[in-house]
JSON list of C-alpha atoms and ligand atoms in Angstrom, two decimals:
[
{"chain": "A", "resi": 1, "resn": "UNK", "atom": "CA", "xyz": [20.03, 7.01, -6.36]},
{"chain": "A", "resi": 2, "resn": "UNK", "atom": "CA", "xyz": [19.19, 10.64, -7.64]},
{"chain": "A", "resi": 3, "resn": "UNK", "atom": "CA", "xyz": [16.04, 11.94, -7.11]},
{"chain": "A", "resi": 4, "resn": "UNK", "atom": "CA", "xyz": [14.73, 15.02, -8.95]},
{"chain": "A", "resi": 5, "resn": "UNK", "atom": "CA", "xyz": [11.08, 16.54, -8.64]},
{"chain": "A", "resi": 6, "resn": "UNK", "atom": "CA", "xyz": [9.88, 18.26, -11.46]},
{"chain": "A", "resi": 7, "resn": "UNK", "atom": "CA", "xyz": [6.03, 18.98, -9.60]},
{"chain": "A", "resi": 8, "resn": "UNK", "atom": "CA", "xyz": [2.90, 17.02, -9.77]},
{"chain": "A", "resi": 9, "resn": "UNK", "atom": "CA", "xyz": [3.83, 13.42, -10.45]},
{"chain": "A", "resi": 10, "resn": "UNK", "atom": "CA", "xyz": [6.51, 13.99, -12.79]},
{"chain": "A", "resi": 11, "resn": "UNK", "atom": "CA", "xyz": [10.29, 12.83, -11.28]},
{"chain": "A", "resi": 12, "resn": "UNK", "atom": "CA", "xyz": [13.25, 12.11, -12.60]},
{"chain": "A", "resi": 13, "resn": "UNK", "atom": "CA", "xyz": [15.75, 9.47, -11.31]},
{"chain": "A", "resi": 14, "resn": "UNK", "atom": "CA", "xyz": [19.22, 8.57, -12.01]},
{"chain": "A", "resi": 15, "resn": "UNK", "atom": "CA", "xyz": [20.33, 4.86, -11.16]},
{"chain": "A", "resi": 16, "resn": "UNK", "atom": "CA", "xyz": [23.49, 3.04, -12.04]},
{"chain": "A", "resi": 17, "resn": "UNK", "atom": "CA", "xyz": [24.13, 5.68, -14.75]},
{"chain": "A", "resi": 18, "resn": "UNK", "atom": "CA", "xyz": [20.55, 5.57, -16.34]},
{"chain": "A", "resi": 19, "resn": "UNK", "atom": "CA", "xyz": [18.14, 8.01, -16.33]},
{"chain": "A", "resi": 20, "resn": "UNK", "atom": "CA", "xyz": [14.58, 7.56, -15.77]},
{"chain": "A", "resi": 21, "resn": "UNK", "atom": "CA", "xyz": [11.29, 9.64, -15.99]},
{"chain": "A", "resi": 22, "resn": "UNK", "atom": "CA", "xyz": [8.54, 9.09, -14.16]},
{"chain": "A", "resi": 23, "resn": "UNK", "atom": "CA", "xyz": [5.10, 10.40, -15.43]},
{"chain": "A", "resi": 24, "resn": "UNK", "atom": "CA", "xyz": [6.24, 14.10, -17.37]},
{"chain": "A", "resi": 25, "resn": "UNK", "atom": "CA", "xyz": [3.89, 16.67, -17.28]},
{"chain": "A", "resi": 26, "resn": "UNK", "atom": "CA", "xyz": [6.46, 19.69, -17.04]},
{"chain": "A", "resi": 27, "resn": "UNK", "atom": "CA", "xyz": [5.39, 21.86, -20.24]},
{"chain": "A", "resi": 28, "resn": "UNK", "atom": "CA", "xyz": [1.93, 21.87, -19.05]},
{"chain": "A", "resi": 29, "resn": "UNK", "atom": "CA", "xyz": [2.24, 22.70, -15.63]},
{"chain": "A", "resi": 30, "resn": "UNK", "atom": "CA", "xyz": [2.70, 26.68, -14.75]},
{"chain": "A", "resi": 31, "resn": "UNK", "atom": "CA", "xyz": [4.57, 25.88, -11.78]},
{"chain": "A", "resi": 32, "resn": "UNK", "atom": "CA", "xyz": [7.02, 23.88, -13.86]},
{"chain": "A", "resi": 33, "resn": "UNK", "atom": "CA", "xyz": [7.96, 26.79, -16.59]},
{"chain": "A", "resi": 34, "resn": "UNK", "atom": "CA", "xyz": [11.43, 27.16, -15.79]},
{"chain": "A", "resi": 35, "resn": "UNK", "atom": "CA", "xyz": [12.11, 23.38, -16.36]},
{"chain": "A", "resi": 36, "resn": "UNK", "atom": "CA", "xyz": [12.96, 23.01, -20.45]},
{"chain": "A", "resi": 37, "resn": "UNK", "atom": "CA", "xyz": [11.87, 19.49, -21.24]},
{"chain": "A", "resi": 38, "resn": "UNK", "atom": "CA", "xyz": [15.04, 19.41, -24.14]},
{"chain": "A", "resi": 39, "resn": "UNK", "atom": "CA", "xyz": [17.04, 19.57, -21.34]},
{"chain": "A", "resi": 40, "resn": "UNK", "atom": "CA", "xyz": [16.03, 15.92, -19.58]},
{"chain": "A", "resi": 41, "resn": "UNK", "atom": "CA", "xyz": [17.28, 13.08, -19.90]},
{"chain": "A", "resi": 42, "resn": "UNK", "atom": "CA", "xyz": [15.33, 9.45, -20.56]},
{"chain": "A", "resi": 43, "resn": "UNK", "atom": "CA", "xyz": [16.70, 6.08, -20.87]},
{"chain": "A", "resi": 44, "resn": "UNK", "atom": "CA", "xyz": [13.08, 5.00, -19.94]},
{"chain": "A", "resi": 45, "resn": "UNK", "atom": "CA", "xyz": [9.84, 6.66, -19.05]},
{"chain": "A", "resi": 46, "resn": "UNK", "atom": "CA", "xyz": [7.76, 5.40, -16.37]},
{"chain": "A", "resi": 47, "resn": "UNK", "atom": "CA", "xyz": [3.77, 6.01, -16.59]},
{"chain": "A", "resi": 48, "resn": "UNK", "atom": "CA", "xyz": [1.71, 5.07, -13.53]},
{"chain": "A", "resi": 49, "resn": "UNK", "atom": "CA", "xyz": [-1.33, 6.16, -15.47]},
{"chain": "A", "resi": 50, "resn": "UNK", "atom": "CA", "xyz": [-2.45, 7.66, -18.67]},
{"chain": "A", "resi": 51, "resn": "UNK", "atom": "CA", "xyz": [-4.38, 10.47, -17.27]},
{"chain": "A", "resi": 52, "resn": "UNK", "atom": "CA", "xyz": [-2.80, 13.88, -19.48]},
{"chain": "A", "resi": 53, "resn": "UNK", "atom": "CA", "xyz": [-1.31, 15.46, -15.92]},
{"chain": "A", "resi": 54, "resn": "UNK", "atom": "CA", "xyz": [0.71, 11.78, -16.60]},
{"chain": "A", "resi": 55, "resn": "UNK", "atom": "CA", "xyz": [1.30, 12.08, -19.76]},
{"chain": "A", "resi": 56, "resn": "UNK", "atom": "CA", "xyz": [1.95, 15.17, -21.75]},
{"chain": "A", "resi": 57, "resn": "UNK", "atom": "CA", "xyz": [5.35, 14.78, -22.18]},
{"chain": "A", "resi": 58, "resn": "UNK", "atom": "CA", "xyz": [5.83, 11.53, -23.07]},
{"chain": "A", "resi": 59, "resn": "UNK", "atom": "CA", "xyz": [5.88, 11.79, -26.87]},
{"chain": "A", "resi": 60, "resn": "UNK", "atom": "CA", "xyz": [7.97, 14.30, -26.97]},
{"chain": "A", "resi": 61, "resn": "UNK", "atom": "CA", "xyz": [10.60, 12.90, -24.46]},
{"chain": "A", "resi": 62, "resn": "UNK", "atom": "CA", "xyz": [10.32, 9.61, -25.56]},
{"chain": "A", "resi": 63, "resn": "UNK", "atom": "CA", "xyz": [11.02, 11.08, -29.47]},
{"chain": "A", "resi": 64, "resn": "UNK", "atom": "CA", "xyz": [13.70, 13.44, -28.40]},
{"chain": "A", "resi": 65, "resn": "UNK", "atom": "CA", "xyz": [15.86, 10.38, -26.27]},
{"chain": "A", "resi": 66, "resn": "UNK", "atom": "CA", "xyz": [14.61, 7.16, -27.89]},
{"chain": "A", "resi": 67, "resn": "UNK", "atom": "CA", "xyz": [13.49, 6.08, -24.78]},
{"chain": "A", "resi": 68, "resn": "UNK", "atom": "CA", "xyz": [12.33, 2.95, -23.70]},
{"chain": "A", "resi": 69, "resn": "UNK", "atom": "CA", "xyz": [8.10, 3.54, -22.08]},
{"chain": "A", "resi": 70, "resn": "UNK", "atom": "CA", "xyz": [7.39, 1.27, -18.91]},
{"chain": "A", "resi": 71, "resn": "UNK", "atom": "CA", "xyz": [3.87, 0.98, -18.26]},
{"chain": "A", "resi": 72, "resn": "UNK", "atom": "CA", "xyz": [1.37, -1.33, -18.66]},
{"chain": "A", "resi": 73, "resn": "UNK", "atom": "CA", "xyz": [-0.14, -3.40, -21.28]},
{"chain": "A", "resi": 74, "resn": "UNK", "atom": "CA", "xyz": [-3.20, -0.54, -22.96]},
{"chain": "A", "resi": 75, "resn": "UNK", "atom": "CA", "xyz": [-0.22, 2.48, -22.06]},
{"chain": "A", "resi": 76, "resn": "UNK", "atom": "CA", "xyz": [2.26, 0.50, -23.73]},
{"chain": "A", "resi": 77, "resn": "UNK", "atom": "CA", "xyz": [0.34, -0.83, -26.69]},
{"chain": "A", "resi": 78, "resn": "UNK", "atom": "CA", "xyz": [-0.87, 3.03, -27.44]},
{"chain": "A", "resi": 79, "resn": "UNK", "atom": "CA", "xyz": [2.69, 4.64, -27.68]},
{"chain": "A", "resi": 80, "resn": "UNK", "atom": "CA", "xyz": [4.20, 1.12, -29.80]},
{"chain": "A", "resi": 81, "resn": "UNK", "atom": "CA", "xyz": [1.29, 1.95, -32.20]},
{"chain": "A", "resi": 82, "resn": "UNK", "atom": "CA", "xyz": [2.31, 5.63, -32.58]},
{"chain": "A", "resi": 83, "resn": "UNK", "atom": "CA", "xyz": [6.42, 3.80, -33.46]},
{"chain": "A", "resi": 84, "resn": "UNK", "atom": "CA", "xyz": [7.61, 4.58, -29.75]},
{"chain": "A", "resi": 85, "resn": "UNK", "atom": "CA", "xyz": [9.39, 1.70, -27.85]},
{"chain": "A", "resi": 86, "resn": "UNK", "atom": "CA", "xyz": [8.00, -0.57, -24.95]},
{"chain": "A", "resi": 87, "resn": "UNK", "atom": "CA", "xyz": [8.15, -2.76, -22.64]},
{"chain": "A", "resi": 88, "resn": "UNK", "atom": "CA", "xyz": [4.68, -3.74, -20.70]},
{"chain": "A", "resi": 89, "resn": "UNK", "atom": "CA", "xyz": [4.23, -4.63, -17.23]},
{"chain": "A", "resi": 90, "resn": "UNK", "atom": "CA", "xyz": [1.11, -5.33, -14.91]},
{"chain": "A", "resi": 91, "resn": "UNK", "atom": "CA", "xyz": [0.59, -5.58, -11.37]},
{"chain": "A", "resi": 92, "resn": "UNK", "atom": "CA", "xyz": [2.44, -8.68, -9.23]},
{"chain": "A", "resi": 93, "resn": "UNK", "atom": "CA", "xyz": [5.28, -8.07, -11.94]},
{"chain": "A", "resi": 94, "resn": "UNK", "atom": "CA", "xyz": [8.62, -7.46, -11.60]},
{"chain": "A", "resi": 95, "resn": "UNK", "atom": "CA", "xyz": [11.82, -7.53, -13.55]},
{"chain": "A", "resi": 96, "resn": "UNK", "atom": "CA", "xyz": [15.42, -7.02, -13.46]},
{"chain": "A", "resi": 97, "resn": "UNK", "atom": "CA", "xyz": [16.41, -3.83, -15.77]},
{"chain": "A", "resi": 98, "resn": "UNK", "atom": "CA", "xyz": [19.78, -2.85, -16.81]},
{"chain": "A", "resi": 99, "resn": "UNK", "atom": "CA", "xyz": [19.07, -0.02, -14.21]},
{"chain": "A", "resi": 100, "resn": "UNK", "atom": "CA", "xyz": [17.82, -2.25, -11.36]},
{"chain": "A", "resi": 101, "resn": "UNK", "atom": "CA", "xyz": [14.73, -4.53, -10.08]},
{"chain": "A", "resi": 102, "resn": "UNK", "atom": "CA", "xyz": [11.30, -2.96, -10.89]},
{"chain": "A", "resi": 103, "resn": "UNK", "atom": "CA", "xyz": [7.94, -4.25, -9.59]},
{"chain": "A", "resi": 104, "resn": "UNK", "atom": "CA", "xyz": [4.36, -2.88, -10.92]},
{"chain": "A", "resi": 105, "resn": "UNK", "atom": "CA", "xyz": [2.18, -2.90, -7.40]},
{"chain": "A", "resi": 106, "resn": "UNK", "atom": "CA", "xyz": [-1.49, -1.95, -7.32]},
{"chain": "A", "resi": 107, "resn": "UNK", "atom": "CA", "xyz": [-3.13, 1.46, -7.71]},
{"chain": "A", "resi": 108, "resn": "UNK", "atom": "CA", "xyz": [-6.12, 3.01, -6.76]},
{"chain": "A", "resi": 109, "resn": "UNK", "atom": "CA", "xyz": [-7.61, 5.32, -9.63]},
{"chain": "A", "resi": 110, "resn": "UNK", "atom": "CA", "xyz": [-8.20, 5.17, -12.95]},
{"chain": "A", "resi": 111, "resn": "UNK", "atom": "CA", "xyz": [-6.79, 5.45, -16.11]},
{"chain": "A", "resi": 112, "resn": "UNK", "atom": "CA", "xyz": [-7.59, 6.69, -19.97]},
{"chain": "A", "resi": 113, "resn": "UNK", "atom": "CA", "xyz": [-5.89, 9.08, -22.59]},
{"chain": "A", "resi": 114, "resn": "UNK", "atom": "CA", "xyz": [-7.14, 12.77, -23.08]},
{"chain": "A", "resi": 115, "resn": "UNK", "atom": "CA", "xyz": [-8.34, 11.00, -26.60]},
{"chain": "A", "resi": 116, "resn": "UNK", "atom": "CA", "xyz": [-10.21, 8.92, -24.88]},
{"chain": "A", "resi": 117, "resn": "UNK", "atom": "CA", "xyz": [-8.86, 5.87, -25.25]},
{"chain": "A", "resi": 118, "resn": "UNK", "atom": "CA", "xyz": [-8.61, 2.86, -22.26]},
{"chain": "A", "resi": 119, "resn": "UNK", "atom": "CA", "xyz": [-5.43, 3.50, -20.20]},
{"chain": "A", "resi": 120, "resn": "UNK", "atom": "CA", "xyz": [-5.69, -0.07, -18.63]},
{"chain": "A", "resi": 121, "resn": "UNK", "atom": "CA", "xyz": [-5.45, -0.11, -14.71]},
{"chain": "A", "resi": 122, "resn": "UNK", "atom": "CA", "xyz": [-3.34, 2.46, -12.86]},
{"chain": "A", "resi": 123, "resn": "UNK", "atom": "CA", "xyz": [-0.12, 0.95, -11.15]},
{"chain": "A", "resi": 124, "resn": "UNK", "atom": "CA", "xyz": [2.68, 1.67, -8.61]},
{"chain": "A", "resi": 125, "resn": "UNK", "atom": "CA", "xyz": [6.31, 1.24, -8.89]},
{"chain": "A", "resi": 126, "resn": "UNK", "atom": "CA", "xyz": [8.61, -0.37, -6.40]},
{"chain": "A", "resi": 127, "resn": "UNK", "atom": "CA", "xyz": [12.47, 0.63, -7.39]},
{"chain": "A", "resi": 128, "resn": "UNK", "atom": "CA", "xyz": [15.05, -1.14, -6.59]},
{"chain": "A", "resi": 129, "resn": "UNK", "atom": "CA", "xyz": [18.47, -0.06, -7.01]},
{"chain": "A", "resi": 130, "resn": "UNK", "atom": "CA", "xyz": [22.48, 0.66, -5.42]},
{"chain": "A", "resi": 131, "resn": "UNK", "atom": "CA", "xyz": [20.87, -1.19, -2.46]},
{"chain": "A", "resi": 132, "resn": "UNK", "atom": "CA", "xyz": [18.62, 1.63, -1.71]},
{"chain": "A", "resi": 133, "resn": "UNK", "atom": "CA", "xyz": [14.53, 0.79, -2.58]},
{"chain": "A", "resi": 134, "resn": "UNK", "atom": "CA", "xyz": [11.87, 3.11, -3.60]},
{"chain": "A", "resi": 135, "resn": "UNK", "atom": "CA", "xyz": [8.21, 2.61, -3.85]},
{"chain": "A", "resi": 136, "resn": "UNK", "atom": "CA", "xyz": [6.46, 5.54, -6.25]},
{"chain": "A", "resi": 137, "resn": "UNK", "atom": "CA", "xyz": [2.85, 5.05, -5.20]},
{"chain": "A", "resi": 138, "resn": "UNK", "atom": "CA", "xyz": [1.14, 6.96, -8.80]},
{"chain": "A", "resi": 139, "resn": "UNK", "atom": "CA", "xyz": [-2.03, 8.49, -8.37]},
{"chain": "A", "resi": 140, "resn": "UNK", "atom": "CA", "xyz": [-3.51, 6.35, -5.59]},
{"chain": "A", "resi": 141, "resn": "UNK", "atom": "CA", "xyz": [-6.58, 6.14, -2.74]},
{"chain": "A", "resi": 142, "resn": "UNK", "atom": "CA", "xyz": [-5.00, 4.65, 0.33]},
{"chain": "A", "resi": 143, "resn": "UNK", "atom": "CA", "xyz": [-5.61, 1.16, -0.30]},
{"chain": "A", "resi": 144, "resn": "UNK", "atom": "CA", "xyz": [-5.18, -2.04, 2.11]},
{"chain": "A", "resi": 145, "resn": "UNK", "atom": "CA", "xyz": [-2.80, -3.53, -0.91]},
{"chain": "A", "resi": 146, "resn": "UNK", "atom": "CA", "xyz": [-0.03, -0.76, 0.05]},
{"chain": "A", "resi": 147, "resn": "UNK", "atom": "CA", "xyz": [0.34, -3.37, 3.39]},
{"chain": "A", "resi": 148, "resn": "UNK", "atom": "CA", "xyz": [1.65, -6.19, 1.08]},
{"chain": "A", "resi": 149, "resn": "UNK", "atom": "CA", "xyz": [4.71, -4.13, 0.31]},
{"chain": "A", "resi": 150, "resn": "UNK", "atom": "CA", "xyz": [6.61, -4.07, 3.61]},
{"chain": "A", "resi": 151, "resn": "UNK", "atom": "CA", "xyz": [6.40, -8.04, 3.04]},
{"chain": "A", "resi": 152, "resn": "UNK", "atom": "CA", "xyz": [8.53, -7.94, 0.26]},
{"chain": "A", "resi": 153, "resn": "UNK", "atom": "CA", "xyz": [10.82, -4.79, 0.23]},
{"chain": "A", "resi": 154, "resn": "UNK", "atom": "CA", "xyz": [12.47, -2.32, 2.84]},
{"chain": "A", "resi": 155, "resn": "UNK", "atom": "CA", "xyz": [11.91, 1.09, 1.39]},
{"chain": "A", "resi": 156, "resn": "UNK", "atom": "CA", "xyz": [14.09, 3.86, 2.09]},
{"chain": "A", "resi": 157, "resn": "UNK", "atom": "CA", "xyz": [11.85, 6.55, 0.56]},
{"chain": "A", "resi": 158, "resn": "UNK", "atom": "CA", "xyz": [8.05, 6.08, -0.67]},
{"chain": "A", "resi": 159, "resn": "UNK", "atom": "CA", "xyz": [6.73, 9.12, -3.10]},
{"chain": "A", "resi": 160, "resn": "UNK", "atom": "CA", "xyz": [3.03, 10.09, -2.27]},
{"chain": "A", "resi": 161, "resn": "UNK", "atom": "CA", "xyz": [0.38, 12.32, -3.34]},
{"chain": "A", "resi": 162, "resn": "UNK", "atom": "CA", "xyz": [-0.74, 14.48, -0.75]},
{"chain": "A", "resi": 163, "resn": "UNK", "atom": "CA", "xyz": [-3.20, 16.68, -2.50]},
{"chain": "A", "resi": 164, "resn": "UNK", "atom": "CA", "xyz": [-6.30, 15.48, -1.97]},
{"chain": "A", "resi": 165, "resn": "UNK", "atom": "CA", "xyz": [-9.19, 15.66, -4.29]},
{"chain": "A", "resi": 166, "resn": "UNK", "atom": "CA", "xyz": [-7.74, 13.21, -7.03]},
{"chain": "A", "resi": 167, "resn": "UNK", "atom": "CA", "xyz": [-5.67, 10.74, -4.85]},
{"chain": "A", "resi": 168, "resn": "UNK", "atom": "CA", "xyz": [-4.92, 10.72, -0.78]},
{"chain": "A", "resi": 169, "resn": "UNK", "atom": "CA", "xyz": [-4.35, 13.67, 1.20]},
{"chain": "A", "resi": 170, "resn": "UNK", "atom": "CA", "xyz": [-1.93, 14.76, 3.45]},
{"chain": "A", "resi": 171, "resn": "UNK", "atom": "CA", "xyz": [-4.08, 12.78, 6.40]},
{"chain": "A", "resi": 172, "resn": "UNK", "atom": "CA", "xyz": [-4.16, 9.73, 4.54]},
{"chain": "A", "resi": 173, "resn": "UNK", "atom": "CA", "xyz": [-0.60, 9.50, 2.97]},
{"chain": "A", "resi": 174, "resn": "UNK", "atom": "CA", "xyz": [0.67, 9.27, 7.24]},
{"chain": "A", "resi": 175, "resn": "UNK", "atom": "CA", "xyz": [-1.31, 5.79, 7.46]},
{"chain": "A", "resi": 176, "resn": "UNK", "atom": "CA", "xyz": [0.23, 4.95, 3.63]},
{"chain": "A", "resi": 177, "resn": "UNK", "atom": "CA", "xyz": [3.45, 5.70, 5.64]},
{"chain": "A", "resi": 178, "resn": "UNK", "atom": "CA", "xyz": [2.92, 2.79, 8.37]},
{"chain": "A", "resi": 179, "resn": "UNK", "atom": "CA", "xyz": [0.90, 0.54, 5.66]},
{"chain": "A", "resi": 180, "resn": "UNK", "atom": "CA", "xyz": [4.48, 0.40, 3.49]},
{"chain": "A", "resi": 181, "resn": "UNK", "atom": "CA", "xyz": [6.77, 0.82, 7.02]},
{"chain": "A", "resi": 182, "resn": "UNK", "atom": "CA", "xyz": [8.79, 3.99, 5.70]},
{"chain": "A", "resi": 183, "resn": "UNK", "atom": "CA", "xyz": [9.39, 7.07, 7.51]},
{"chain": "A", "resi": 184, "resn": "UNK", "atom": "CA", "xyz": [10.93, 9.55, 4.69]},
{"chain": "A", "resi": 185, "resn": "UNK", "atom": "CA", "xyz": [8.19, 10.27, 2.34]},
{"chain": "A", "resi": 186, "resn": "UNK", "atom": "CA", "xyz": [8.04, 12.67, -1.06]},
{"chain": "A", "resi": 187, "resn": "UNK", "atom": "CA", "xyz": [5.02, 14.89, -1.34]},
{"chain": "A", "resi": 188, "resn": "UNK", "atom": "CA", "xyz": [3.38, 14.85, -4.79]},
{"chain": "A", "resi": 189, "resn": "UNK", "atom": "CA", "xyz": [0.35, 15.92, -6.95]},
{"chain": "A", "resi": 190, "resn": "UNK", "atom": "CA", "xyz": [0.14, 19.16, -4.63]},
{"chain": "A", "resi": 191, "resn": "UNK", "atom": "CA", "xyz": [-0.58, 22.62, -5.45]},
{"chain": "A", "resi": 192, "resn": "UNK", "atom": "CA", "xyz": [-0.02, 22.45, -8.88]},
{"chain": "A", "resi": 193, "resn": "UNK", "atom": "CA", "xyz": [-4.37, 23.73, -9.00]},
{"chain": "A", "resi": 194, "resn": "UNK", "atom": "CA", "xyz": [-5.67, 25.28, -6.22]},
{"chain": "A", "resi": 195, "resn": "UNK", "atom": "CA", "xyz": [-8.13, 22.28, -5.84]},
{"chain": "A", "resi": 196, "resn": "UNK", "atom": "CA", "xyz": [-5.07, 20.41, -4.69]},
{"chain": "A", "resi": 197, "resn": "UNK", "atom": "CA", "xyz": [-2.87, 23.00, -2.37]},
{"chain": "A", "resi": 198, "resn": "UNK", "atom": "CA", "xyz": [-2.18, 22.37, 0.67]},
{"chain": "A", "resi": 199, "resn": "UNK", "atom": "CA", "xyz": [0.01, 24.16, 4.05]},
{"chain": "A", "resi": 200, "resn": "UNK", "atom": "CA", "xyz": [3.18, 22.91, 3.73]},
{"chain": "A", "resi": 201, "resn": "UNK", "atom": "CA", "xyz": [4.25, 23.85, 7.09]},
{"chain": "A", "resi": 202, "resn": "UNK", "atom": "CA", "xyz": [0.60, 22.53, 8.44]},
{"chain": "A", "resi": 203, "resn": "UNK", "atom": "CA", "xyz": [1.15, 18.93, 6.58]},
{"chain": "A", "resi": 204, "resn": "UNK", "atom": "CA", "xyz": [5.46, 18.91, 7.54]},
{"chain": "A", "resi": 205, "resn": "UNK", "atom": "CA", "xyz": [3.94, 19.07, 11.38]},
{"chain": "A", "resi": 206, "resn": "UNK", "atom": "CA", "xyz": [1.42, 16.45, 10.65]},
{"chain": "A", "resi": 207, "resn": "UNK", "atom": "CA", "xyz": [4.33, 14.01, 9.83]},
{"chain": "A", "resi": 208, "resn": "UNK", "atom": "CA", "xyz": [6.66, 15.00, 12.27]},
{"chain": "A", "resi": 209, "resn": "UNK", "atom": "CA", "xyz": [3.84, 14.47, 14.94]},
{"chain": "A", "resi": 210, "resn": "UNK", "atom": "CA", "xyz": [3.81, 10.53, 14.14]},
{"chain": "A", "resi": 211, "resn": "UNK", "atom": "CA", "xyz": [7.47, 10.14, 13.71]},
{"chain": "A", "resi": 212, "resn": "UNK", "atom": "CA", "xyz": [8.16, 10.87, 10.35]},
{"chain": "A", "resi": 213, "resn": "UNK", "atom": "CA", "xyz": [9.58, 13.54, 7.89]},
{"chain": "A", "resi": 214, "resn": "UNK", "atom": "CA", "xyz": [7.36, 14.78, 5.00]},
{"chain": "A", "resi": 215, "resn": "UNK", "atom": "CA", "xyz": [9.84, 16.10, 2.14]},
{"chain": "A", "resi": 216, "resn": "UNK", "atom": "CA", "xyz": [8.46, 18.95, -0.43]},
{"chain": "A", "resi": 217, "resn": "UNK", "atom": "CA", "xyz": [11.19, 20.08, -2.99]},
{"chain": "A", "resi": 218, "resn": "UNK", "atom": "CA", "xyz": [11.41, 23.10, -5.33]},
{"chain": "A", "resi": 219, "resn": "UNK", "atom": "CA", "xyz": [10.43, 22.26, -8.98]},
{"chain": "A", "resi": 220, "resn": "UNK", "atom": "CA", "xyz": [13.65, 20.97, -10.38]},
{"chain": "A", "resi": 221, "resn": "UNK", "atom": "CA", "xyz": [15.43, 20.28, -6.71]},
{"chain": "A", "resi": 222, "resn": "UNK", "atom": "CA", "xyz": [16.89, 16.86, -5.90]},
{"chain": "A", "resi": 223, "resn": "UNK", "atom": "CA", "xyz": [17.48, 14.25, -3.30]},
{"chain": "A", "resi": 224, "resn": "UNK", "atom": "CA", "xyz": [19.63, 11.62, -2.72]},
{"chain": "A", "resi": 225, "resn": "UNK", "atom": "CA", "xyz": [18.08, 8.20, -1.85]},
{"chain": "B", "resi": 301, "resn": "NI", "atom": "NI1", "xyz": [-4.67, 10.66, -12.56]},
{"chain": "B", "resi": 302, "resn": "MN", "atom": "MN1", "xyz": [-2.92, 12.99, -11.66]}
]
């Protein structure tokens, strides 16, 4: 599994040949200007939430790759009104996908569209693919939930938001760590505002003091999970 950061919450994946987005906001975000959206791939989106730093991309990805939209019911129901495809989920769900096994876990936060209209409840993703699992936490509080996750899947990576502000901070995203049992974590929702930057070096240390190793890549750099 291919793992590509594109900054805030936006990431793109590539599993068993298929390529996934995961909340695109790249033509709004500053940081994110040498990214050209044409130039992505989407067999399916992912939304966690339909908050516009979520969302802005979607139509035009979606339109430009007639890609499948994975989110839940209200996020789903919106974009099948406007002629996009869908497929809804809510949290406890899971299903198998021609990519691999995807489960909707619970999120802390909320959730509408910059028009206004209900985005439903904000959700999690747990990814499961080539034998290697990832849980993409969304905008999120810490929340007790997180703990049920560990009972059901061994995650080799867990993507967090670290900013602060909007979702947990960098303090807050080390207990996440022990609540799902993984030790490689993904920064996310950082710096793209200066309400939400952080020290990199200050919040790598943090990590690395309780055993584990906080990952921040370039706009546009990858991993391999
Ligand atoms: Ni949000
Ligand atoms: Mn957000």
């Amino acid at each position: 599994m291919e793992i590509t950061y594109y900054g805030h919450g936006s990431l793109g994946l590539v599993i068993n040949g298929f390529h996934l987005l995961v909340d695109p906001f790249i033509s709004g975000n500053p940081k994110a200007s040498h990214i050209d959206i044409n130039t992505l791939k989407a067999d399916y989106i992912l939304l966690t939430h339909a908050h516009y730093d979520h969302v802005m991309d979607v139509e035009a990805l979606a339109k430009m790759n007639n890609a499948t939209i994975i989110a839940n019911h209200e996020i789903v129901t919106y974009y099948e009104q406007k002629g996009f495809k869908g497929h809804a989920m809510n949290p406890g769900g899971s299903r198998e996908f021609e990519f691999g096994n995807l489960k909707v876990v619970t999120a802390v936060h909320s959730s509408s569209f910059p028009d206004g209209t209900y985005g439903g409840n904000p959700v999690g993703f747990v990814l499961k693919s080539d034998s290697k699992t990832v849980y993409i936490s969304g905008d999120t509080a810490l929340t007790m939930d997180m703990k049920l996750i560990p009972l059901f899947h061994q995650l080799d990576l867990a993507v967090f938001p670290i900013g602060g502000n909007f979702t947990m901070d960098v303090n807050e995203a080390i207990i996440a760590a022990d609540f799902v049992a993984c030790n490689r974590i993904l920064g996310a929702h950082y710096d793209t505002a200066a309400l939400i930057e952080i020290d990199h070096e200050a919040a790598k240390t943090k990590f690395r003091e309780k055993g584990k190793e906080l990952l921040l890549l370039e706009i546009g750099a990858s991993l391999q999970v």
